[in-house]
GROMACS .gro file of N, CA and C in nm:
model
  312
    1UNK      N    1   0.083  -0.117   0.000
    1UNK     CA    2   0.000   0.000   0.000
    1UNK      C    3   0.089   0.126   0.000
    2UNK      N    4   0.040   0.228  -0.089
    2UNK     CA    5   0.056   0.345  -0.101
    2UNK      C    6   0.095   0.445   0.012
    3UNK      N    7   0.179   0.520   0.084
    3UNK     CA    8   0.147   0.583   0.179
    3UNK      C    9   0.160   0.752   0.129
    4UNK      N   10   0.045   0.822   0.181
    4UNK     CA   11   0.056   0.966   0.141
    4UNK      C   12   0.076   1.058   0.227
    5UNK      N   13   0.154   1.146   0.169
    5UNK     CA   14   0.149   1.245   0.318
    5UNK      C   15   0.055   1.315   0.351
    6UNK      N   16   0.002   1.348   0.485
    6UNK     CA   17  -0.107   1.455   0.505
    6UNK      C   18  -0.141   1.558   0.400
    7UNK      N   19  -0.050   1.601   0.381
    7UNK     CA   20  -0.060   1.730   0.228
    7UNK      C   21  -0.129   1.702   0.139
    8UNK      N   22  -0.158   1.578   0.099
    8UNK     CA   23  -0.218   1.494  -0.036
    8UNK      C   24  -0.321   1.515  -0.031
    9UNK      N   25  -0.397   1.502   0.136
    9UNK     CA   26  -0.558   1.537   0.132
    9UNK      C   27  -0.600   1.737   0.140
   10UNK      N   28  -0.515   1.758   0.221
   10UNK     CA   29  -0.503   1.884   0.254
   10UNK      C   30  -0.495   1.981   0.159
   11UNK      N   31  -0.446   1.985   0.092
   11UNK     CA   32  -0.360   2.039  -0.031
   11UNK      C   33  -0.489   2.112  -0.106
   12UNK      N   34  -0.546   2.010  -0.123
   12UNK     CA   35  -0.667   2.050  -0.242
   12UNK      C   36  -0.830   2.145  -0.103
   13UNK      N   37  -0.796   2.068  -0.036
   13UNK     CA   38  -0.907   2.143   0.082
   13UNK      C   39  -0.851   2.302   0.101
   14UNK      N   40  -0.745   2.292   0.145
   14UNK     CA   41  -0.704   2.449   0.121
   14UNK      C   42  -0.709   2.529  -0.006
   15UNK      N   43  -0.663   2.485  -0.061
   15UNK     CA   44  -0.679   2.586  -0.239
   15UNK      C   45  -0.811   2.575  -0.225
   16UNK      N   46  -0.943   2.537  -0.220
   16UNK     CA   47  -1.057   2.575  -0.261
   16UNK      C   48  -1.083   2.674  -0.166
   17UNK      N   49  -1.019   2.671  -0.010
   17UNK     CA   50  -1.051   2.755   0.108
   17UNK      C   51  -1.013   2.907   0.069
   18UNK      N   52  -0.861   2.917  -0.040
   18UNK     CA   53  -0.791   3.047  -0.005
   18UNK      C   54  -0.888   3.097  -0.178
   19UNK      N   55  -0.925   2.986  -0.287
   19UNK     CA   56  -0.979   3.011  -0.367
   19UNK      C   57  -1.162   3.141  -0.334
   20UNK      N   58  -1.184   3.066  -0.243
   20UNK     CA   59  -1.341   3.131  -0.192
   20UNK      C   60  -1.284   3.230  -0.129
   21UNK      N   61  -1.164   3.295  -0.052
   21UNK     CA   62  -1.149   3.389   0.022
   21UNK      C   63  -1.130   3.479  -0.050
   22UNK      N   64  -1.013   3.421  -0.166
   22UNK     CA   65  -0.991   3.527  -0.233
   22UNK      C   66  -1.143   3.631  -0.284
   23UNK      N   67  -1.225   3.560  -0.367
   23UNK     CA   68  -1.347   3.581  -0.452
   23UNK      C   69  -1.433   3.655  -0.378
   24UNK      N   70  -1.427   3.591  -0.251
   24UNK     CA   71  -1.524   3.673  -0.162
   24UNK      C   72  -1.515   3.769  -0.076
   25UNK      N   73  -1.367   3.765  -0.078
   25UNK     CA   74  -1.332   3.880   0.034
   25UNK      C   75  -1.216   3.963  -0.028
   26UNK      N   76  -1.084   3.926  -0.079
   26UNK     CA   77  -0.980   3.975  -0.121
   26UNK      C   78  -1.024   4.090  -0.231
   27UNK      N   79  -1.059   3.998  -0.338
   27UNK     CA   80  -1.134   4.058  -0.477
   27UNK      C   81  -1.229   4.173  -0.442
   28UNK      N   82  -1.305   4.204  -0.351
   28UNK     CA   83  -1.378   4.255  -0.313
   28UNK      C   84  -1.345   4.442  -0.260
   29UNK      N   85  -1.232   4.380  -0.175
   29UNK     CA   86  -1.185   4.477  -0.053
   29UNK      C   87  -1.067   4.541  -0.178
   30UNK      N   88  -1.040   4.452  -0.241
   30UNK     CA   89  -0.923   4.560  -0.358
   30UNK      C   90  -1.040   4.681  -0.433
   31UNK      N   91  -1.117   4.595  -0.506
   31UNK     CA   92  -1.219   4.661  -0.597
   31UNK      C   93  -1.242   4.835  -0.499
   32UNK      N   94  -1.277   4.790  -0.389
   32UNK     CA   95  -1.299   4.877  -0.304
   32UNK      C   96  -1.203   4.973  -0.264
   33UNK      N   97  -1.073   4.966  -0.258
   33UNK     CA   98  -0.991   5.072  -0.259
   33UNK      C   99  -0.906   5.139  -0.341
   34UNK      N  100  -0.951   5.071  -0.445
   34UNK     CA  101  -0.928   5.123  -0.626
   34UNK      C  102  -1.035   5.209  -0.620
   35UNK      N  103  -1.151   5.209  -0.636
   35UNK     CA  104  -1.301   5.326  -0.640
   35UNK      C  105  -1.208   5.418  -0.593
   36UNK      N  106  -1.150   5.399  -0.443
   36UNK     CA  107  -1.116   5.508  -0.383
   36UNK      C  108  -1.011   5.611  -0.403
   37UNK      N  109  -0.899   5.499  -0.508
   37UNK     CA  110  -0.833   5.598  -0.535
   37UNK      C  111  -0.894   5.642  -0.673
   38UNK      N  112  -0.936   5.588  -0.731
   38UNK     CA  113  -0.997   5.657  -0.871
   38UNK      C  114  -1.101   5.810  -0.821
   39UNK      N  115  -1.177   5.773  -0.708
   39UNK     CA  116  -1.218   5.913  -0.641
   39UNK      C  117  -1.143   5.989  -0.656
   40UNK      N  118  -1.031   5.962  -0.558
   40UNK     CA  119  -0.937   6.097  -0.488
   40UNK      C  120  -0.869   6.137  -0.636
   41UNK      N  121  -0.834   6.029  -0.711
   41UNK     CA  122  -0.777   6.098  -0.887
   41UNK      C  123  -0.888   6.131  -0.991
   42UNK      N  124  -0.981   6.149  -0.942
   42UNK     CA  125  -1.121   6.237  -1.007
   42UNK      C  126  -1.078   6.385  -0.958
   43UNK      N  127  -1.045   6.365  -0.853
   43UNK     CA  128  -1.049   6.524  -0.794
   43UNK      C  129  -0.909   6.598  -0.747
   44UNK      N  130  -0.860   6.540  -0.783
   44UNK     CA  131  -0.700   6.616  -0.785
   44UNK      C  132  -0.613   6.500  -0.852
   45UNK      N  133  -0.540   6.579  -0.887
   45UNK     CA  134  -0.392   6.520  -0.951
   45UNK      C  135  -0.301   6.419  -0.947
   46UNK      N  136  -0.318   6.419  -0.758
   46UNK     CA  137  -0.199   6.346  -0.721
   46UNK      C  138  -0.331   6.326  -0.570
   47UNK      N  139  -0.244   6.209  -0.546
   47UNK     CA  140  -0.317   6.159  -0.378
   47UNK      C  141  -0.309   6.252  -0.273
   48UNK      N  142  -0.223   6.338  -0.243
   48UNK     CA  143  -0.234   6.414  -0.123
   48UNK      C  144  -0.223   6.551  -0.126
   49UNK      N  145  -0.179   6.583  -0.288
   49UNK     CA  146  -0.195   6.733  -0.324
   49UNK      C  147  -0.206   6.770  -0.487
   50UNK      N  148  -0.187   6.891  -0.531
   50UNK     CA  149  -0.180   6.930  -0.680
   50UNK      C  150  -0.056   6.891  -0.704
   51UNK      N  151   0.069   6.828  -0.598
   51UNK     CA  152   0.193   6.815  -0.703
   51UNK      C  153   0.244   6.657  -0.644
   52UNK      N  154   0.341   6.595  -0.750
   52UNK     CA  155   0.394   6.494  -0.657
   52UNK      C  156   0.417   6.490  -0.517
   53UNK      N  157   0.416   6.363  -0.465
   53UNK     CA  158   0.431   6.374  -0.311
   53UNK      C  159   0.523   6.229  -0.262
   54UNK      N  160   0.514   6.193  -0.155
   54UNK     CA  161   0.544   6.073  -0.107
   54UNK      C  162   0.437   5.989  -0.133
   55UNK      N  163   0.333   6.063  -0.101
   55UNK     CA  164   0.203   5.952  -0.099
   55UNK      C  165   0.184   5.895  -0.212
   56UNK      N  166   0.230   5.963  -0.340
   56UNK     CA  167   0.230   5.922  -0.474
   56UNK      C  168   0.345   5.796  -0.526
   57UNK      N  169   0.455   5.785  -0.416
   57UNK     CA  170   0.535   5.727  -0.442
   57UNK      C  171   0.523   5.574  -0.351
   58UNK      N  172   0.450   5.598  -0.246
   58UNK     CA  173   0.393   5.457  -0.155
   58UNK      C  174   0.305   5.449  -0.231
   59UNK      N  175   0.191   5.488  -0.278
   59UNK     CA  176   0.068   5.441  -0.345
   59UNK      C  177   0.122   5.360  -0.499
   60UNK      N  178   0.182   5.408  -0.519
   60UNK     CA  179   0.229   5.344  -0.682
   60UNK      C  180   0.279   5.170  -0.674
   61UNK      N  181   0.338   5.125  -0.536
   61UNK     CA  182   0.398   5.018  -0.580
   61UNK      C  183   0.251   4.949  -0.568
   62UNK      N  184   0.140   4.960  -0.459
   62UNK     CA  185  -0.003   4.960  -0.491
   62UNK      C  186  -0.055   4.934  -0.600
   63UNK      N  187  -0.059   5.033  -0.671
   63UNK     CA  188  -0.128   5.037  -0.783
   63UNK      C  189  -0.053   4.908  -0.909
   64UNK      N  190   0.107   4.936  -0.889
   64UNK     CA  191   0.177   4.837  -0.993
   64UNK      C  192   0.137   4.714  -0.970
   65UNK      N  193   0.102   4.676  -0.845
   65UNK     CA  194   0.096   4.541  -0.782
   65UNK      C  195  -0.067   4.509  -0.810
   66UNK      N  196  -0.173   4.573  -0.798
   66UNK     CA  197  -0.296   4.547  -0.843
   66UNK      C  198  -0.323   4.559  -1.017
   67UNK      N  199  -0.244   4.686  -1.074
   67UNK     CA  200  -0.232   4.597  -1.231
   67UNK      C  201  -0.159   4.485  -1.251
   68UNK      N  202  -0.053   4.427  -1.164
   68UNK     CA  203   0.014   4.308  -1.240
   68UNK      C  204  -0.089   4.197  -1.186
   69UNK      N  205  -0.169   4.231  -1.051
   69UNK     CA  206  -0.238   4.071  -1.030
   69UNK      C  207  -0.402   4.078  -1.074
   70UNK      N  208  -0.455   4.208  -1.090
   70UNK     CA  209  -0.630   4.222  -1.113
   70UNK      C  210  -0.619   4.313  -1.180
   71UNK      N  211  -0.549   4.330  -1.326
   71UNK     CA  212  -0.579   4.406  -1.411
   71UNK      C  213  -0.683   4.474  -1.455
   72UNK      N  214  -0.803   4.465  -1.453
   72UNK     CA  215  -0.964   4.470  -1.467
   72UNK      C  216  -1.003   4.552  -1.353
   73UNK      N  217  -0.952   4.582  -1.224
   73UNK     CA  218  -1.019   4.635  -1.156
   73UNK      C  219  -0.960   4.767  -1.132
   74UNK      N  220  -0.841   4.822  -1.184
   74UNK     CA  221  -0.768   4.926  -1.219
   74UNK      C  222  -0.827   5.047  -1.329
   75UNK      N  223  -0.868   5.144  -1.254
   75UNK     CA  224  -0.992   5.258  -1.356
   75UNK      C  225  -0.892   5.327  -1.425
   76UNK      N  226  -0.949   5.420  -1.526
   76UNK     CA  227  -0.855   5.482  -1.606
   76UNK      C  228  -0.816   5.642  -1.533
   77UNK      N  229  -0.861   5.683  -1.453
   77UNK     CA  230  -0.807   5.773  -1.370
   77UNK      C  231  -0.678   5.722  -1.273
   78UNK      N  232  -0.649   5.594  -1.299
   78UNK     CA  233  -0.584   5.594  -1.164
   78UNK      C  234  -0.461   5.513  -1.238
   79UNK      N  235  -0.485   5.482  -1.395
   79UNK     CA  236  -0.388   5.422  -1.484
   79UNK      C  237  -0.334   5.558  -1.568
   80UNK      N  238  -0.425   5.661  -1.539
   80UNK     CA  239  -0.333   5.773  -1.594
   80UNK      C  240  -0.236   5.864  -1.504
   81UNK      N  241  -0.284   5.858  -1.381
   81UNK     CA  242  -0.234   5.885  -1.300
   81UNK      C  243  -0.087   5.795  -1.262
   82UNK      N  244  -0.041   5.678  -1.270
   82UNK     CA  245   0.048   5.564  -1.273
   82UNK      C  246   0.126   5.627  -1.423
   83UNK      N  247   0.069   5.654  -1.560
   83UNK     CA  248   0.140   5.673  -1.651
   83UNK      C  249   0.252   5.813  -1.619
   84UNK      N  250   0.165   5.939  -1.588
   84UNK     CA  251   0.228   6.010  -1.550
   84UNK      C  252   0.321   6.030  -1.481
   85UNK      N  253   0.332   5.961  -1.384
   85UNK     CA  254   0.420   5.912  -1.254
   85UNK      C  255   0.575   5.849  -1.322
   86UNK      N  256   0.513   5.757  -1.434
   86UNK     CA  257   0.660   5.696  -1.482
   86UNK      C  258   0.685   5.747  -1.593
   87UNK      N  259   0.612   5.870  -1.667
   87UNK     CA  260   0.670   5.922  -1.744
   87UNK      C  261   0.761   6.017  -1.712
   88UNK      N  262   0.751   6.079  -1.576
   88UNK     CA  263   0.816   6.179  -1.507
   88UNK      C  264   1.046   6.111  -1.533
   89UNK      N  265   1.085   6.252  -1.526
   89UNK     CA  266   1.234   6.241  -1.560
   89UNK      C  267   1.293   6.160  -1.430
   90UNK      N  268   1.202   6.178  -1.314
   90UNK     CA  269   1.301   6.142  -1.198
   90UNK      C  270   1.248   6.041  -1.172
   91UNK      N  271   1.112   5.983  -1.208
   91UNK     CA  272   1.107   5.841  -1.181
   91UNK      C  273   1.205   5.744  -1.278
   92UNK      N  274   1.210   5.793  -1.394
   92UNK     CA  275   1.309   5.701  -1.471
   92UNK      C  276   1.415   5.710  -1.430
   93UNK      N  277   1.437   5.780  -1.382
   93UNK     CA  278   1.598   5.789  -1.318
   93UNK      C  279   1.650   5.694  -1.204
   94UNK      N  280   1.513   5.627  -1.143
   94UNK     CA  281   1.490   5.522  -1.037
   94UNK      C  282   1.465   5.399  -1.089
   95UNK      N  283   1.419   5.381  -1.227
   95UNK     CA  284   1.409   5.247  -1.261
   95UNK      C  285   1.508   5.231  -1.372
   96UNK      N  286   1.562   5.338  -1.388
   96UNK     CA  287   1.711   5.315  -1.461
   96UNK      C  288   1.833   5.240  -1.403
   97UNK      N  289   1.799   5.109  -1.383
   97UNK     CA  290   1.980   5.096  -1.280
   97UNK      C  291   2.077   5.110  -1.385
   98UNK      N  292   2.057   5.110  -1.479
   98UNK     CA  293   2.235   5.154  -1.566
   98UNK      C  294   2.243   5.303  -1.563
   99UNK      N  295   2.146   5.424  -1.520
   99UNK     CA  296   2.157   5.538  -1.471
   99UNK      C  297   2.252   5.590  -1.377
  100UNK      N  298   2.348   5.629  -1.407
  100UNK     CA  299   2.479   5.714  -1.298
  100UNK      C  300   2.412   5.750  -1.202
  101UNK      N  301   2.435   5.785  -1.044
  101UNK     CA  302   2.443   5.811  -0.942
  101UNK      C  303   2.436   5.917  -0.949
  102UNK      N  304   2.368   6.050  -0.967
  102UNK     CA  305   2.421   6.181  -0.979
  102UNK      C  306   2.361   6.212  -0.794
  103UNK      N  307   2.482   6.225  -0.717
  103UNK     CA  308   2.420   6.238  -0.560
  103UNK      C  309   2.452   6.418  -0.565
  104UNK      N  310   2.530   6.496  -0.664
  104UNK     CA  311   2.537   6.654  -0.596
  104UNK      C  312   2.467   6.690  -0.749
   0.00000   0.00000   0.00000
């Protein structure tokens, strides 16, 4: 006889568990704080003022991370807002690593 490890039964009981959480709760609570920033980029420019900020620069890895995993739930206020951001000279200058160091 065959012997299996605990995991064998388990395995599949969990993926349907984190499957329903996701759908019902994860999926949900993102959708929900995308609206919100698509709000706040209905009505100004940038998340915490009329010009770049920090908040623009914590919110972005956000936003990169919900277009690379729920593309679909990402509004076009808040994908133009992300374009702008990396069209800017000094963000490329951050995702440039063959970009020189200019520290003065």
């Amino acid at each position: 006889m065959v012997q299996r490890s605990p995991a064998f039964v388990v395995r599949p009981v969990v993926a349907a568990v984190v499957s329903r959480v996701r759908a019902r709760v994860v999926r949900p609570n993102l959708a929900a704080a995308l609206e919100l920033a698509e709000a706040r980029l209905a009505a100004a420019a940038f998340f915490a003022d009329s010009r770049f900020s920090a908040a623009d620069a914590i919110c972005l890895f956000c936003v990169e991370a919900a277009i690379a995993r729920v593309p679909d739930l990402v509004r076009p206020k808040t994908r133009d807002w992300r374009d702008r951001i990396m069209a800017r000279p000094s963000w490329k200058s951050v995702v440039d690593v063959d970009a020189p160091l200019n520290i003065i």
